PDB file of C-alpha atoms in Angstrom:
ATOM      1  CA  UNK L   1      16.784 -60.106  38.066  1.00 92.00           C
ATOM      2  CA  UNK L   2      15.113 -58.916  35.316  1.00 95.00           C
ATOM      3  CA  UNK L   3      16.411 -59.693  31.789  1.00 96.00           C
ATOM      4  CA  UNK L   4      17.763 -56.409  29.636  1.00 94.00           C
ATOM      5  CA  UNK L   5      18.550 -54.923  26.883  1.00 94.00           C
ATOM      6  CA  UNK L   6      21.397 -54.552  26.620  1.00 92.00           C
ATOM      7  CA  UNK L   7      22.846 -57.484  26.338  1.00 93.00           C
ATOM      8  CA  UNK L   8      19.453 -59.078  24.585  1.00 95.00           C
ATOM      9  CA  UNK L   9      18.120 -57.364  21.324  1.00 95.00           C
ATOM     10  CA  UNK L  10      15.155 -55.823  22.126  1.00 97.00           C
ATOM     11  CA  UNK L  11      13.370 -58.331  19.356  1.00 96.00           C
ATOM     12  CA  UNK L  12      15.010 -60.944  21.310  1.00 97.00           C
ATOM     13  CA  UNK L  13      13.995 -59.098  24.390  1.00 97.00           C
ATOM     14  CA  UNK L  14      10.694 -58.432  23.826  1.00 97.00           C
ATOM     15  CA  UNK L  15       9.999 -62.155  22.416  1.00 97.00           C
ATOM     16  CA  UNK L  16      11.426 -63.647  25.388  1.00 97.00           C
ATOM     17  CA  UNK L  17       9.162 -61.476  27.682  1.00 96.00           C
ATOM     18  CA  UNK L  18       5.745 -62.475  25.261  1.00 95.00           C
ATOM     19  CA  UNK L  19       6.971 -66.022  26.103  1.00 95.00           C
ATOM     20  CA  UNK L  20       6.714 -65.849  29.917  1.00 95.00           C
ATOM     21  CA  UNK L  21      10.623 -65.344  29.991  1.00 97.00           C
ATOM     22  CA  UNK L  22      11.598 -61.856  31.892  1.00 97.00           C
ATOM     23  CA  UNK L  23      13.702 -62.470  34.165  1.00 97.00           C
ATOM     24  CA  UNK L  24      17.405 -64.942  34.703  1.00 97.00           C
ATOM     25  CA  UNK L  25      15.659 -67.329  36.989  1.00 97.00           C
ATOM     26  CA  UNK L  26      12.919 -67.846  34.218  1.00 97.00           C
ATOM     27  CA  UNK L  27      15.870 -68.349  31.537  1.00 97.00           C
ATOM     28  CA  UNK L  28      17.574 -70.747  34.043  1.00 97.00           C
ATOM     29  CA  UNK L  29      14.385 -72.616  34.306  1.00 97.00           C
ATOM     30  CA  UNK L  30      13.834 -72.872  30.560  1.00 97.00           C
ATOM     31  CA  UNK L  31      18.118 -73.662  29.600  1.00 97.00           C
ATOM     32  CA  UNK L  32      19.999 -71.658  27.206  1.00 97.00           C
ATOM     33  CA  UNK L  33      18.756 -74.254  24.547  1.00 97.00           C
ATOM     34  CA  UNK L  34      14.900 -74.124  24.972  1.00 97.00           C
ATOM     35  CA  UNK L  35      14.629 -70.821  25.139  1.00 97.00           C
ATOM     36  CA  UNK L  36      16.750 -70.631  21.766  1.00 98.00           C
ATOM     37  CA  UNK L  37      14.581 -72.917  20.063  1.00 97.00           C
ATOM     38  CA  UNK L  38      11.270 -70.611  21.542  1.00 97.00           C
ATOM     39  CA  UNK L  39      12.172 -67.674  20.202  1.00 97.00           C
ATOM     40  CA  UNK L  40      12.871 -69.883  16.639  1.00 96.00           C
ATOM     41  CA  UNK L  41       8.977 -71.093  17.203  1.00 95.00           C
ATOM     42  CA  UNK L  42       8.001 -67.608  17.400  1.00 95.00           C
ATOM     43  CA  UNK L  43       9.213 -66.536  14.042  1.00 95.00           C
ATOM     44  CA  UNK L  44      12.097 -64.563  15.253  1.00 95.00           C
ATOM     45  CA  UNK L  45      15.019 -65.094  12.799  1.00 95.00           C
ATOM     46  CA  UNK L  46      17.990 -65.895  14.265  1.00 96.00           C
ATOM     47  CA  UNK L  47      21.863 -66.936  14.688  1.00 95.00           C
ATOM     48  CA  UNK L  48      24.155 -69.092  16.889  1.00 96.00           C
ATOM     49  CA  UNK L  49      25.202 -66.029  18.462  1.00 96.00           C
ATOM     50  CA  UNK L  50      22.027 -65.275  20.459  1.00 97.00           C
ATOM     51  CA  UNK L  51      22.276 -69.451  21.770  1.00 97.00           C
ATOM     52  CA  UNK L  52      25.910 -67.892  23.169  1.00 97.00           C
ATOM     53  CA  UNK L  53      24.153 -64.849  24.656  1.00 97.00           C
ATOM     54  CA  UNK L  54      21.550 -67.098  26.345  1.00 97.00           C
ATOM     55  CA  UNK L  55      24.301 -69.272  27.874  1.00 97.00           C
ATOM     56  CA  UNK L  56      26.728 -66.556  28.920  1.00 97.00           C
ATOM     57  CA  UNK L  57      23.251 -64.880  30.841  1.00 97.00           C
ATOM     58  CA  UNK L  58      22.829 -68.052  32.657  1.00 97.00           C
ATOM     59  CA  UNK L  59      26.685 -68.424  33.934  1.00 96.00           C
ATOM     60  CA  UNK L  60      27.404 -65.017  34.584  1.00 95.00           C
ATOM     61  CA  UNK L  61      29.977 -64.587  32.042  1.00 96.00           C
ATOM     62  CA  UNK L  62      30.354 -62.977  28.350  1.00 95.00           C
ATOM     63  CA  UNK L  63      29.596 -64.683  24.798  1.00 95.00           C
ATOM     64  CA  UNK L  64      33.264 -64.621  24.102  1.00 95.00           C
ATOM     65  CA  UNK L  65      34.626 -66.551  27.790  1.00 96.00           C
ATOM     66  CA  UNK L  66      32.502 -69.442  26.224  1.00 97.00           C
ATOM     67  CA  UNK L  67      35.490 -72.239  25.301  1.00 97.00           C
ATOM     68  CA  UNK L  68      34.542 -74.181  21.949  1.00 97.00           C
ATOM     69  CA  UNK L  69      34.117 -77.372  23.905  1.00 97.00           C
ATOM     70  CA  UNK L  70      30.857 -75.410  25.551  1.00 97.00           C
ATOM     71  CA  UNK L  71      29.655 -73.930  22.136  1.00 97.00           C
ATOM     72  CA  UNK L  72      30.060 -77.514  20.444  1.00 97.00           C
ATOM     73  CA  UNK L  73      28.313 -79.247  23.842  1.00 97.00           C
ATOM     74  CA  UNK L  74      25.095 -76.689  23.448  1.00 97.00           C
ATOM     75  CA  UNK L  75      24.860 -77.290  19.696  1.00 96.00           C
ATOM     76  CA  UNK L  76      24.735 -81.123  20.543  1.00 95.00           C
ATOM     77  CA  UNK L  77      22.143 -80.510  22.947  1.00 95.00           C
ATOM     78  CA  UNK L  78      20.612 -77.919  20.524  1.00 94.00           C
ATOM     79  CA  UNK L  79      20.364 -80.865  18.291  1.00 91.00           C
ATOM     80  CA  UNK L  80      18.845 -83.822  20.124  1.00 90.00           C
ATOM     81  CA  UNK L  81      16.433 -81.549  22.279  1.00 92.00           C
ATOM     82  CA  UNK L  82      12.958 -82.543  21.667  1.00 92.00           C
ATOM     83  CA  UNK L  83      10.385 -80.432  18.882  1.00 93.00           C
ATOM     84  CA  UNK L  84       9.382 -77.383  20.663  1.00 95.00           C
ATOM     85  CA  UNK L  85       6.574 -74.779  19.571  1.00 96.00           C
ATOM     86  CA  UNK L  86       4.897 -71.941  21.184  1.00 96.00           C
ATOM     87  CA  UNK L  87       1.369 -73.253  22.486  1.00 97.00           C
ATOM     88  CA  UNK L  88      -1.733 -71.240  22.211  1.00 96.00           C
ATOM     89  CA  UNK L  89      -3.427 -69.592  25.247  1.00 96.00           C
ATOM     90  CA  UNK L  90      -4.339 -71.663  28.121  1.00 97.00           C
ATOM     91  CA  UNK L  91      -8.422 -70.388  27.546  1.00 98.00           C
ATOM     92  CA  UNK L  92      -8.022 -71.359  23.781  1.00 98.00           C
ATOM     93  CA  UNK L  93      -6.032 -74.851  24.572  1.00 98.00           C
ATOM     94  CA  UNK L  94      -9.129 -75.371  27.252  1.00 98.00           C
ATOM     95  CA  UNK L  95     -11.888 -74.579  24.742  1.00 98.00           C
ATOM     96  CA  UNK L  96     -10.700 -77.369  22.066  1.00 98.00           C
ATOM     97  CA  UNK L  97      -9.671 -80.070  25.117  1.00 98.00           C
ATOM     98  CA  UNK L  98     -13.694 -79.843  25.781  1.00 98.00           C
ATOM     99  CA  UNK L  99     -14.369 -80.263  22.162  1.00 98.00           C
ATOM    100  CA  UNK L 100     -11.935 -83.894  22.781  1.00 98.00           C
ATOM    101  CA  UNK L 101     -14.035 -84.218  26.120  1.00 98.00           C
ATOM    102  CA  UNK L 102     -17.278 -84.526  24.254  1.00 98.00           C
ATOM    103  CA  UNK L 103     -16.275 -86.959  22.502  1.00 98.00           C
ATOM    104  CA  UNK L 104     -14.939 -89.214  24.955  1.00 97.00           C
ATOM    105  CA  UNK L 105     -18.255 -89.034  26.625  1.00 96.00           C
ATOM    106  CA  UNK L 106     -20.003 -90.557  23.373  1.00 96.00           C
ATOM    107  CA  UNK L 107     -17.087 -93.273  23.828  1.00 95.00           C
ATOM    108  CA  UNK L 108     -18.751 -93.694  27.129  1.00 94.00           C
ATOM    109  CA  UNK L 109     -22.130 -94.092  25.939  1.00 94.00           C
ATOM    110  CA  UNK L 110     -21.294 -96.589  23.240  1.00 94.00           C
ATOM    111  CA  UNK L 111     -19.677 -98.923  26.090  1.00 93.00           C
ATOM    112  CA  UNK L 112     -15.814 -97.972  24.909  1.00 96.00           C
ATOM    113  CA  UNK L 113     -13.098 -96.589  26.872  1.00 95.00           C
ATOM    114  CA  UNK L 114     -13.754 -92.760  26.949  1.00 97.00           C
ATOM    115  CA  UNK L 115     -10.516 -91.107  24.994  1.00 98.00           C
ATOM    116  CA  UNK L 116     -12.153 -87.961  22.450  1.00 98.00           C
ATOM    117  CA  UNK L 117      -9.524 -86.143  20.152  1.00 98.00           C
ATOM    118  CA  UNK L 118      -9.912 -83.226  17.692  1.00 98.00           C
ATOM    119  CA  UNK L 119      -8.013 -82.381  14.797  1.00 98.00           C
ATOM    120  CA  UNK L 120      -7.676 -78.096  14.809  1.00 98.00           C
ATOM    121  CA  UNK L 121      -6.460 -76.171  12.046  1.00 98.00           C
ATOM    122  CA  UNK L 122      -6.144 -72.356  11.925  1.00 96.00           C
ATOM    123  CA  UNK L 123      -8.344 -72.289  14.466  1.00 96.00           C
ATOM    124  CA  UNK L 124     -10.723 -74.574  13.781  1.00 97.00           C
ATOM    125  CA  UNK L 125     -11.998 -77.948  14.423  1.00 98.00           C
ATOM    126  CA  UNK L 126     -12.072 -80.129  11.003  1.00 98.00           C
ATOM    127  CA  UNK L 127     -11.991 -83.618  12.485  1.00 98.00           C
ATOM    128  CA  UNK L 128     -13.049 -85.093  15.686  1.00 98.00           C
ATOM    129  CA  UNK L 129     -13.477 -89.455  16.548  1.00 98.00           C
ATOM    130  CA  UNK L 130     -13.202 -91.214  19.377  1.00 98.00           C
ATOM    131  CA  UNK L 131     -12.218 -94.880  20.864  1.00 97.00           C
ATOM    132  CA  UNK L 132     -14.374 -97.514  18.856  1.00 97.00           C
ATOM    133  CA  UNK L 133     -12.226-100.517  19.145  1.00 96.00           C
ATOM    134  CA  UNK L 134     -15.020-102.603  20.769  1.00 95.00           C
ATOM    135  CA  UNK L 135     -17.741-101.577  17.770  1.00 95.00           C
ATOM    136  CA  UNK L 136     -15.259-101.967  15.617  1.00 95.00           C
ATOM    137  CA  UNK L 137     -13.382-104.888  16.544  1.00 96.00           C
ATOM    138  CA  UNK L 138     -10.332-103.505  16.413  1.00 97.00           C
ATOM    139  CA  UNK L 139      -7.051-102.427  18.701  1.00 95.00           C
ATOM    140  CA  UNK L 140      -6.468 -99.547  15.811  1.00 95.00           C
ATOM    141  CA  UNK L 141      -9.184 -97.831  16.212  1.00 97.00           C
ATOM    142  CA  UNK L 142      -8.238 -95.605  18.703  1.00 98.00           C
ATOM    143  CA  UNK L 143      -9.616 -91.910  18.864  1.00 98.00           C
ATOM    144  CA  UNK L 144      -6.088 -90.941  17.723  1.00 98.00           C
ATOM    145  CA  UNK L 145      -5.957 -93.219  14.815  1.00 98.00           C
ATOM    146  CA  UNK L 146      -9.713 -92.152  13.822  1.00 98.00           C
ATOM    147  CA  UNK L 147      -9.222 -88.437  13.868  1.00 98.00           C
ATOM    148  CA  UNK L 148      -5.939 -88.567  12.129  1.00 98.00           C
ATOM    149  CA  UNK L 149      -8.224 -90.824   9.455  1.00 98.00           C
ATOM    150  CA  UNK L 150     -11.194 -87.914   9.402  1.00 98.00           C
ATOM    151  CA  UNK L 151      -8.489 -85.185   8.900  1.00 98.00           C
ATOM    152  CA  UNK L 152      -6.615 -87.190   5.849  1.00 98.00           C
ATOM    153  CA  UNK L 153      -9.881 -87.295   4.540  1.00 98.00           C
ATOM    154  CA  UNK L 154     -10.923 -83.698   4.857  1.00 98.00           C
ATOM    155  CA  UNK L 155      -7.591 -82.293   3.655  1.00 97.00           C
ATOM    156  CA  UNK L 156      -6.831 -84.796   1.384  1.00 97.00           C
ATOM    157  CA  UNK L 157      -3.261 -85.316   2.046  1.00 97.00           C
ATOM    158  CA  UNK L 158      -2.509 -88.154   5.277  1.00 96.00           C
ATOM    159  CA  UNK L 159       0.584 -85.616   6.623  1.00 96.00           C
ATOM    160  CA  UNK L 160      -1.453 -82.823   8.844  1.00 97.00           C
ATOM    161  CA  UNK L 161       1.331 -80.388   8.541  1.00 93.00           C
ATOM    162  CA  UNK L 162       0.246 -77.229  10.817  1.00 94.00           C
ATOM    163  CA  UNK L 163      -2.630 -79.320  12.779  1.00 98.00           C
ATOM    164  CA  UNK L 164      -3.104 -79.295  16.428  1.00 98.00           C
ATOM    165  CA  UNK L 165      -4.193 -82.925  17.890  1.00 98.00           C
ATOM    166  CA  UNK L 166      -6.414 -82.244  21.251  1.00 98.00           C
ATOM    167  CA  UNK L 167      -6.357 -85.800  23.042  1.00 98.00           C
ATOM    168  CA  UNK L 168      -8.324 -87.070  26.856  1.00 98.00           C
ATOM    169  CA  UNK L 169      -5.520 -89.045  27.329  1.00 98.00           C
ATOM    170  CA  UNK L 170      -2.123 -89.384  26.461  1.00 98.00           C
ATOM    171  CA  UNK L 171      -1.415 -91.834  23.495  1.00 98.00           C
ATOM    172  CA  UNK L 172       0.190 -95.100  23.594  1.00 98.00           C
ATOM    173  CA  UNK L 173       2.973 -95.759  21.519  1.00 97.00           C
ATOM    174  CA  UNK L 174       0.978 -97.022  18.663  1.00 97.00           C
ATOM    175  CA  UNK L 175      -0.983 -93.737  18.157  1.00 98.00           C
ATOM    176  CA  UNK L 176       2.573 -91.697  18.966  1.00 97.00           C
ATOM    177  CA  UNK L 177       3.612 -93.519  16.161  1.00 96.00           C
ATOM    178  CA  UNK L 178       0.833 -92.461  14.076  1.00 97.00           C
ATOM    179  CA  UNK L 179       0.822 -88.921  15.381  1.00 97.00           C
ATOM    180  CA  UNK L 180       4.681 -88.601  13.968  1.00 96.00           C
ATOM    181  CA  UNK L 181       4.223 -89.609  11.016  1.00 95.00           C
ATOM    182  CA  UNK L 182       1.099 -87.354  10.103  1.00 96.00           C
ATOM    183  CA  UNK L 183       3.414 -84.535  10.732  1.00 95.00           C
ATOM    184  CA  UNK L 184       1.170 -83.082  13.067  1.00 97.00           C
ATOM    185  CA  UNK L 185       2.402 -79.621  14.617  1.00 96.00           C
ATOM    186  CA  UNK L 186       1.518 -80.027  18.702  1.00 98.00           C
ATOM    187  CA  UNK L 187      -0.297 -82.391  20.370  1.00 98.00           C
ATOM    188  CA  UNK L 188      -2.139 -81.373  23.628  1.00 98.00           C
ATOM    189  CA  UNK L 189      -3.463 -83.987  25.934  1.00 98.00           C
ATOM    190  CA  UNK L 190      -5.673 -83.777  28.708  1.00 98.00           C
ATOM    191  CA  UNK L 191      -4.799 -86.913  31.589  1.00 98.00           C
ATOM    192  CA  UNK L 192      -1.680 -88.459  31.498  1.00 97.00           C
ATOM    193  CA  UNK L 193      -1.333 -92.365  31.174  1.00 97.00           C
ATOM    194  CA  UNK L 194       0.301 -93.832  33.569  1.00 96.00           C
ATOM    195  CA  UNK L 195       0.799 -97.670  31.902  1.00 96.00           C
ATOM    196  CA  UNK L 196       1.011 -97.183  28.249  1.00 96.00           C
ATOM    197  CA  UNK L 197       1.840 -93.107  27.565  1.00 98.00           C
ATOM    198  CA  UNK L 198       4.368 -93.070  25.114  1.00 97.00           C
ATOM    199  CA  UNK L 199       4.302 -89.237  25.682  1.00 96.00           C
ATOM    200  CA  UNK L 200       6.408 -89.329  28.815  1.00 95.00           C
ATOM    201  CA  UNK L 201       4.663 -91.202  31.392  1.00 97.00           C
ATOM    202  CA  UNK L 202       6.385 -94.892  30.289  1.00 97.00           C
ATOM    203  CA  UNK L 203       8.518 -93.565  27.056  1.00 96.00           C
ATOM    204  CA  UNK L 204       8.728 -90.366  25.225  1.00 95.00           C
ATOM    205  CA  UNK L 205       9.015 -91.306  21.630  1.00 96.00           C
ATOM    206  CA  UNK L 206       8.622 -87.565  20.815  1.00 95.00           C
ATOM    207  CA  UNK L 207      11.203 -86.762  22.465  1.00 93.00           C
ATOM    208  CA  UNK L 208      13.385 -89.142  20.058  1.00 91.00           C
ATOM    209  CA  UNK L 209      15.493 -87.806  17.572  1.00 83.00           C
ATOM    210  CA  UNK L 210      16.081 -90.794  15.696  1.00 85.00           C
ATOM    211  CA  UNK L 211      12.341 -90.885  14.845  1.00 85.00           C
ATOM    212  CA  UNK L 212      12.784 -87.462  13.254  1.00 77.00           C
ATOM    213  CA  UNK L 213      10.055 -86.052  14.828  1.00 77.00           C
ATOM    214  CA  UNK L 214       8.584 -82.637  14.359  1.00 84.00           C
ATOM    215  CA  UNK L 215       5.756 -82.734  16.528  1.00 95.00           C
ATOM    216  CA  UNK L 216       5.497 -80.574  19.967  1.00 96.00           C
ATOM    217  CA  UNK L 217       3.863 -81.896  23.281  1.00 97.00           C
ATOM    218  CA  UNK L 218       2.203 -80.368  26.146  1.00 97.00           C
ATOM    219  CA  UNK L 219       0.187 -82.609  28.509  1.00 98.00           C
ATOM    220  CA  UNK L 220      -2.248 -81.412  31.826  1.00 98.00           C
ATOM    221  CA  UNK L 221      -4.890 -79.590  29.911  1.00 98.00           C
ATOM    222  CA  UNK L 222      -8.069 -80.518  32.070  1.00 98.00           C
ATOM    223  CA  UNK L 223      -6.710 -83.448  33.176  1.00 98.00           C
ATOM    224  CA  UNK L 224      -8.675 -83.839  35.870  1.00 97.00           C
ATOM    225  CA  UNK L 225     -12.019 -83.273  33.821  1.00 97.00           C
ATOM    226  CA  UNK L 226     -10.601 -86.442  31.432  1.00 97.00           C
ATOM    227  CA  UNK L 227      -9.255 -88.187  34.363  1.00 96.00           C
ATOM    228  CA  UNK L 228     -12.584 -88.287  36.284  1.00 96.00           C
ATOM    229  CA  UNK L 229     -14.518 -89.362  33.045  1.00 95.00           C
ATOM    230  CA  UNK L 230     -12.088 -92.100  32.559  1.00 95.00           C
ATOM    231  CA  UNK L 231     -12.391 -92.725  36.602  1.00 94.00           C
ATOM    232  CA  UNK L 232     -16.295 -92.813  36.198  1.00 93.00           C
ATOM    233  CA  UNK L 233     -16.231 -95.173  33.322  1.00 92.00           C
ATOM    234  CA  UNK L 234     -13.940 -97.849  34.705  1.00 89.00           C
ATOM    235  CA  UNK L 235     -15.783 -97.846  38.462  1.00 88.00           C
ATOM    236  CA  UNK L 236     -19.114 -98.329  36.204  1.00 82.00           C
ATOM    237  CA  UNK L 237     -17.745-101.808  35.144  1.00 74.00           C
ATOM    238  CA  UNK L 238     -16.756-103.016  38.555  1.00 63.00           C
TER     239      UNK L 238
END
């Protein structure tokens, strides 16, 4: 069923479609709440009102049959939900994950664990490091923690507010850490990390609201590409 106007706005209408959202099953699939906080990413300016519209779409029933006990429970969940942002294109995503990619494989080369990341603002690459714990004898000197490093240096300021981190692998909670605190918009990573991702895989420290995090996440982007690299690199050493 294919969402309307009426009841939507058409600027809520239209924003939800440019989203991937046009239809009820696609608005059940994203929850009253995420698709709220979407349409927020995307610069649309709005009230409580369209959260109630959302949630009345999704059970079948008006804005005003919502009891207060609902409307308080979706403003707690509205609350503790974790950062969300509108990602760029898949092609553009892709383009700077290769950027990461070629990195890693000088990580490779040097005898470290391939992990590449980029630093990308408006568009553009203005850091990129990778893994040099070995040549540098040290555990901090993950690609992660060297980008963020190369940015701070190239902006002058250590909080990256409206960068884009591009990572091979997802980051352990050391480099989450790190990635918090620089302020850093979204962080895209290619493979996921099975043992030590603090991204989701073992813990999702973005995802905690105590940590007052304002930094989005979306994981998969060539993951087998950066899976197969780090695949190559550890049969090598057998």
């Amino acid at each position: 069923m294919q969402l309307t106007h009426p009841p939507l706005t058409l600027n809520v209408l239209h924003t939800l479609n440019s989203l991937g959202i046009q239809t009820l099953e696609d608005l059940h699939a994203h929850g009253s709440v995420k698709a709220f906080l979407l349409l927020k990413a995307a610069g649309l300016t709005i009230t409580r009102s369209t959260l109630w519209q959302l949630e009345a779409l999704i059970r079948g029933v008006k804005p005003q049959d919502l009891r207060p006990s609902e409307k308080a429970e979706l403003l707690e969940k509205l609350k503790q939900h974790p950062p969300v942002d509108v990602f760029p294109p898949l092609a553009e995503m892709e383009h700077f994950m290769r950027e990461a990619l070629a990195q890693a494989e000088q990580s490779a080369a040097m005898g470290e664990i391939p992990v590449g990341a980029v630093v990308v603002r408006n568009g553009e690459v203005i850091a990129a490091a990778h893994n040099t714990c070995v040549t540098g004898c040290s555990i901090s000197r993950h690609a992660e923690i060297n980008v963020l490093s190369a940015a701070g240096e190239v902006l002058k300021n250590y909080r990256l507010d409206g960068c884009d981190v591009y990572i091979t692998l997802e980051p352990c909670s050391m480099c989450t850490g790190a990635l918090i605190q620089a302020r850093v918009r979204r962080v895209i990573y290619g493979a996921a990390e099975p043992k030590t991702g603090a991204a989701g895989s073992v813990c999702d420290l973005f995802a905690n609201s105590r940590l007052n995090s304002h930094t989005a996440v979306k994981g998969g982007i060539l993951a087998d590409a950066c899976g197969e690299m780090l695949k190559r690199f550890f049969s090598s050493r057998r």
